[in-house]
CSV table of C-alpha atoms in Angstrom, one decimal:
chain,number,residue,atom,x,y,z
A,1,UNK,CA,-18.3,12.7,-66.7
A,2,UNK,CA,-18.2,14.4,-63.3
A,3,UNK,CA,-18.5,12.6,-60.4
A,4,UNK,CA,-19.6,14.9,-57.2
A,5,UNK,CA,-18.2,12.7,-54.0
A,6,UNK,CA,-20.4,13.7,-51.4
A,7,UNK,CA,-19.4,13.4,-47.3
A,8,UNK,CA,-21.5,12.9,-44.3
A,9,UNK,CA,-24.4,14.6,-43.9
A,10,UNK,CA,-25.0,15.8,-40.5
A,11,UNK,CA,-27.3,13.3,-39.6
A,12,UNK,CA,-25.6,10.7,-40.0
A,13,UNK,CA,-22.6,12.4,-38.3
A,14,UNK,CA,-24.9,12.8,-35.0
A,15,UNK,CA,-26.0,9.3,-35.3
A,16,UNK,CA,-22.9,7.7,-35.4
A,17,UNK,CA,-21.9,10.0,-32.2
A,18,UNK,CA,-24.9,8.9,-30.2
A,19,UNK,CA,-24.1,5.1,-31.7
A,20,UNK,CA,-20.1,5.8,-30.4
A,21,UNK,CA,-21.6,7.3,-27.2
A,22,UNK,CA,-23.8,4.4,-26.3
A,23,UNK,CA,-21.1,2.0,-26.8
A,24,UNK,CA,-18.8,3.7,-24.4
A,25,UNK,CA,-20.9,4.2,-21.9
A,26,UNK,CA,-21.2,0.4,-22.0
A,27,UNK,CA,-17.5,0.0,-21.9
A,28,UNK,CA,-16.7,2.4,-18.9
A,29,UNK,CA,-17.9,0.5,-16.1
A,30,UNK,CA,-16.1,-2.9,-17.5
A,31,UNK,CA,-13.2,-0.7,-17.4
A,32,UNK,CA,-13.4,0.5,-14.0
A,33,UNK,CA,-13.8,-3.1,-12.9
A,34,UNK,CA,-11.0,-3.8,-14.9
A,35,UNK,CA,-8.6,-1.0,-12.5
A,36,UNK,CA,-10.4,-1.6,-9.3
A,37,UNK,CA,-9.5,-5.6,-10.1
A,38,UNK,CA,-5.8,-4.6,-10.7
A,39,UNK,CA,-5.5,-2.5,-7.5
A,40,UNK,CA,-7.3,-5.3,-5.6
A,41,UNK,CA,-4.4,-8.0,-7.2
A,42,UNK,CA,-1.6,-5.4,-6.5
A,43,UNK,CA,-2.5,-5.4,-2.7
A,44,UNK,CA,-2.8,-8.8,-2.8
A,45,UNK,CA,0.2,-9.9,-4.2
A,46,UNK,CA,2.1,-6.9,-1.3
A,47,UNK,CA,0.2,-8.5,1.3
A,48,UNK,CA,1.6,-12.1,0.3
A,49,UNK,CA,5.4,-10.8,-0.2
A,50,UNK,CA,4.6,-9.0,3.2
A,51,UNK,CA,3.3,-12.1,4.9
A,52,UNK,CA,6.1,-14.2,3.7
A,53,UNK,CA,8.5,-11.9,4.6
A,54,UNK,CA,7.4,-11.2,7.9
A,55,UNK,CA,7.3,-15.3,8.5
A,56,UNK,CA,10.7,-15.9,7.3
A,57,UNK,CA,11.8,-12.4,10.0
A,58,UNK,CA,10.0,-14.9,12.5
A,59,UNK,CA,12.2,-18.0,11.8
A,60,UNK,CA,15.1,-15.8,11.8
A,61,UNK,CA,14.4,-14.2,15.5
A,62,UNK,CA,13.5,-17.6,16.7
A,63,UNK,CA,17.4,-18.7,15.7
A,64,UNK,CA,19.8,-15.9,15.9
A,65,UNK,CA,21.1,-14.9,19.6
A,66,UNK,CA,22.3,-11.4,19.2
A,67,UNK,CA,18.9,-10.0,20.3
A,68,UNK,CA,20.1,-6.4,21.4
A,69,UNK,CA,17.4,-3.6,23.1
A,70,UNK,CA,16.0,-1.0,20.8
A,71,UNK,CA,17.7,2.7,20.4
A,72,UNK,CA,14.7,3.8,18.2
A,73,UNK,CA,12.2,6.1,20.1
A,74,UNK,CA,8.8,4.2,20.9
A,75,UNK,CA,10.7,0.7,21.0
A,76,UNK,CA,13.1,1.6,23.3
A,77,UNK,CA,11.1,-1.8,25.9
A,78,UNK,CA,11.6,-4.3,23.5
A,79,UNK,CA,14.3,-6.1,22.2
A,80,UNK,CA,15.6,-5.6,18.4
A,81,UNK,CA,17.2,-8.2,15.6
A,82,UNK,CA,19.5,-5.8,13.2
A,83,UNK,CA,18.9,-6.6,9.4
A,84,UNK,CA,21.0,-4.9,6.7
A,85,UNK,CA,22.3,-2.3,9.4
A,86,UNK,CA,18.1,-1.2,10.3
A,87,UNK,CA,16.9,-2.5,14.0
A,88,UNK,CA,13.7,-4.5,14.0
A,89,UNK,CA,11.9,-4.9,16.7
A,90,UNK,CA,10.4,-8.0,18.5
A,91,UNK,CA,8.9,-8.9,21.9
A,92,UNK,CA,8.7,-12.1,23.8
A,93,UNK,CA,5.3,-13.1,22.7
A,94,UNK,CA,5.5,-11.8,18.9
A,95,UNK,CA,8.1,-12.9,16.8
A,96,UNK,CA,6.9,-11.3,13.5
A,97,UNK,CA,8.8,-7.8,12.9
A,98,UNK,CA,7.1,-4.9,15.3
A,99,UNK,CA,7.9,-2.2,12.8
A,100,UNK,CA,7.6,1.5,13.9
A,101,UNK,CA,4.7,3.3,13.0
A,102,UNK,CA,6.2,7.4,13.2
A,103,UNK,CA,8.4,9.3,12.2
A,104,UNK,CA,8.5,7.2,8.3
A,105,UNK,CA,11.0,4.5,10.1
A,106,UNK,CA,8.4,1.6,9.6
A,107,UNK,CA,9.3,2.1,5.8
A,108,UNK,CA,13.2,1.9,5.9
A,109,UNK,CA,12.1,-1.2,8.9
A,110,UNK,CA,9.6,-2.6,6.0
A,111,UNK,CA,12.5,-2.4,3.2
A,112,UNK,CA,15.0,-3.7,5.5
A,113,UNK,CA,12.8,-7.0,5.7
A,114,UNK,CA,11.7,-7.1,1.8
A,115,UNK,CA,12.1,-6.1,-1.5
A,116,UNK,CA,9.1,-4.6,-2.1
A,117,UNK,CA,8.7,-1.6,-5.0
A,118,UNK,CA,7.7,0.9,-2.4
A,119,UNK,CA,7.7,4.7,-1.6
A,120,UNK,CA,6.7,7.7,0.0
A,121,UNK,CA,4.9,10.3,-1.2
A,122,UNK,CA,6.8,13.5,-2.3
A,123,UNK,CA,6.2,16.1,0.3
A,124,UNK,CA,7.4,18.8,-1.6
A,125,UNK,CA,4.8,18.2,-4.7
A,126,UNK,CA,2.7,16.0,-2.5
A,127,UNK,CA,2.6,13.1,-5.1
A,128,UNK,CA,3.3,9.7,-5.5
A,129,UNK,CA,5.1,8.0,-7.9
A,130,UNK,CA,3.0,5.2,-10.0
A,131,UNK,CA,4.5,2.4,-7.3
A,132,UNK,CA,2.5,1.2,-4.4
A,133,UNK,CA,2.6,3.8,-1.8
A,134,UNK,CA,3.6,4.1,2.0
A,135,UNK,CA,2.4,6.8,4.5
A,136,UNK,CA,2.2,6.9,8.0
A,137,UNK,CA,1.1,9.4,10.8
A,138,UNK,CA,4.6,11.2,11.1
A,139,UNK,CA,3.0,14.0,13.1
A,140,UNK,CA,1.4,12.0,15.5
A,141,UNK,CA,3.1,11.6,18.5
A,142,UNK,CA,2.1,7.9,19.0
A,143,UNK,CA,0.8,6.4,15.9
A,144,UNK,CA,-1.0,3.2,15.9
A,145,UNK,CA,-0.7,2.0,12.4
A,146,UNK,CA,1.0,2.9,8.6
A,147,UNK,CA,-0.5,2.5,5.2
A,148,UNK,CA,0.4,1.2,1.9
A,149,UNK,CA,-1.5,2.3,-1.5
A,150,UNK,CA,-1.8,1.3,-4.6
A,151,UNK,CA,0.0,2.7,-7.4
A,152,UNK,CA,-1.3,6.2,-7.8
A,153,UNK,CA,-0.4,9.7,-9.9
A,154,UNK,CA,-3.0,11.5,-8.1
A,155,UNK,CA,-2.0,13.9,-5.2
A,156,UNK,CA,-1.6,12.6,-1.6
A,157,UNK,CA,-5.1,11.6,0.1
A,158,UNK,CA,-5.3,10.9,3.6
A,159,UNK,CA,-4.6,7.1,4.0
A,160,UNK,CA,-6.6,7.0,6.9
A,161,UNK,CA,-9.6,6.9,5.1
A,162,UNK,CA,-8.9,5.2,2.2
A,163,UNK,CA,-10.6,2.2,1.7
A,164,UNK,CA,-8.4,0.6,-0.7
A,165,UNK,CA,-4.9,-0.1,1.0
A,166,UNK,CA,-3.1,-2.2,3.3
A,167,UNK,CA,-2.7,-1.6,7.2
A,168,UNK,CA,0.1,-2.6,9.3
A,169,UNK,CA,-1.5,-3.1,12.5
A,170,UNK,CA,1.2,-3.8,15.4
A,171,UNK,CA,0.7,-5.3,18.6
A,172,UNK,CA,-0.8,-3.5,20.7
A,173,UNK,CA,-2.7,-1.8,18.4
A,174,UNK,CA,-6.8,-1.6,19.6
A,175,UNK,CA,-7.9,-2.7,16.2
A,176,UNK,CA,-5.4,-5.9,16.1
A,177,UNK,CA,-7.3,-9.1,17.3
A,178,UNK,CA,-4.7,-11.5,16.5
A,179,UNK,CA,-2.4,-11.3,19.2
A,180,UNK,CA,0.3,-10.4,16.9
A,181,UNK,CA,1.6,-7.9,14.0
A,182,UNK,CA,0.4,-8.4,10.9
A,183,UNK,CA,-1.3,-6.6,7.6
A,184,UNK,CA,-4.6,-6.1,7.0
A,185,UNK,CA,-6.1,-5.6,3.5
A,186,UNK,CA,-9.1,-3.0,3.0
A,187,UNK,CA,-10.5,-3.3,-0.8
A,188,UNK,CA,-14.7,-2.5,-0.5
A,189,UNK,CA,-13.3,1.3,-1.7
A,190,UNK,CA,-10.7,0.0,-4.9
């Protein structure tokens, strides 16, 4: 005897999509949270290697004696400590780093400091690579700040506005109300 197997019909077929549909649409936002809470953690953990680094740069200037004056344009009035061959600058009142915010030398400053996985993005494709990302106002004459992203394979967007990154906000800066250089993290837009 015969058996005639006999597949889905399309009713069932349809129910089992909606079923599959349902379900995901409870999953997606757990998932979102999921990324936004590992963008959030990436910038926090740059911010602490950033923080650290910029206190032991401190401890450094307050010990060393071959304080030099700057060559860089834009820090040509202050003084400058030279780490791994890249000039950092420092004033009287701020010992942290005073890192350049045009031009893209706050990031060869930044990496001269730390070791932190960081790039820029590729002007010729305008991407990132999936690392945390560094931008800055090259084509402003005086910048006030620079930017670093999280990790990204999406095209360049304007830092600026971002609501997910880190700031470096110098002294002197308008928006700096601590009296000396530091980072700022910005996560309400991860």
């Amino acid at each position: 005897m015969r058996h005639h197997l006999r597949g889905f019909t399309l009713i069932e077929i349809a129910i089992i999509a909606i079923i599959l549909g349902i379900i995901a649409l409870k999953l997606l936002p757990k998932l979102d949270n999921v990324q936004r809470d590992a963008r959030i953690a990436t910038l926090e953990g740059a911010k602490g290697a950033l923080d650290s680094a910029f206190d032991l740069f401190a401890t450094k200037v307050k010990t060393e004696q071959t304080l030099a004056p700057c060559t860089l344009p834009f820090q040509s009035e202050m003084r400058c400590l030279t780490v791994n061959g890249v000039e950092i600058g420092i004033t009287a009142d701020d010992h942290p780093a005073i890192l350049s915010t045009v031009q893209h030398n706050g990031i060869t400053q930044l990496l001269a400091i730390t070791s932190i996985d960081l790039n820029e993005a590729d002007h010729r494709t305008e991407k990132y690579q999936n690392k945390l990302n560094y931008e800055d106002e090259a084509e402003h004459f005086r910048a006030q700040a620079f930017w670093i992203l999280p990790p990204t394979q999406e095209g360049w967007i304007h830092a600026r506005d971002s609501r997910c990154k880190l700031i470096y906000l110098p002294l002197g800066n308008p928006n700096n109300h601590q009296g000396k250089s530091h980072f700022e993290l910005i996560t309400d837009g991860c």
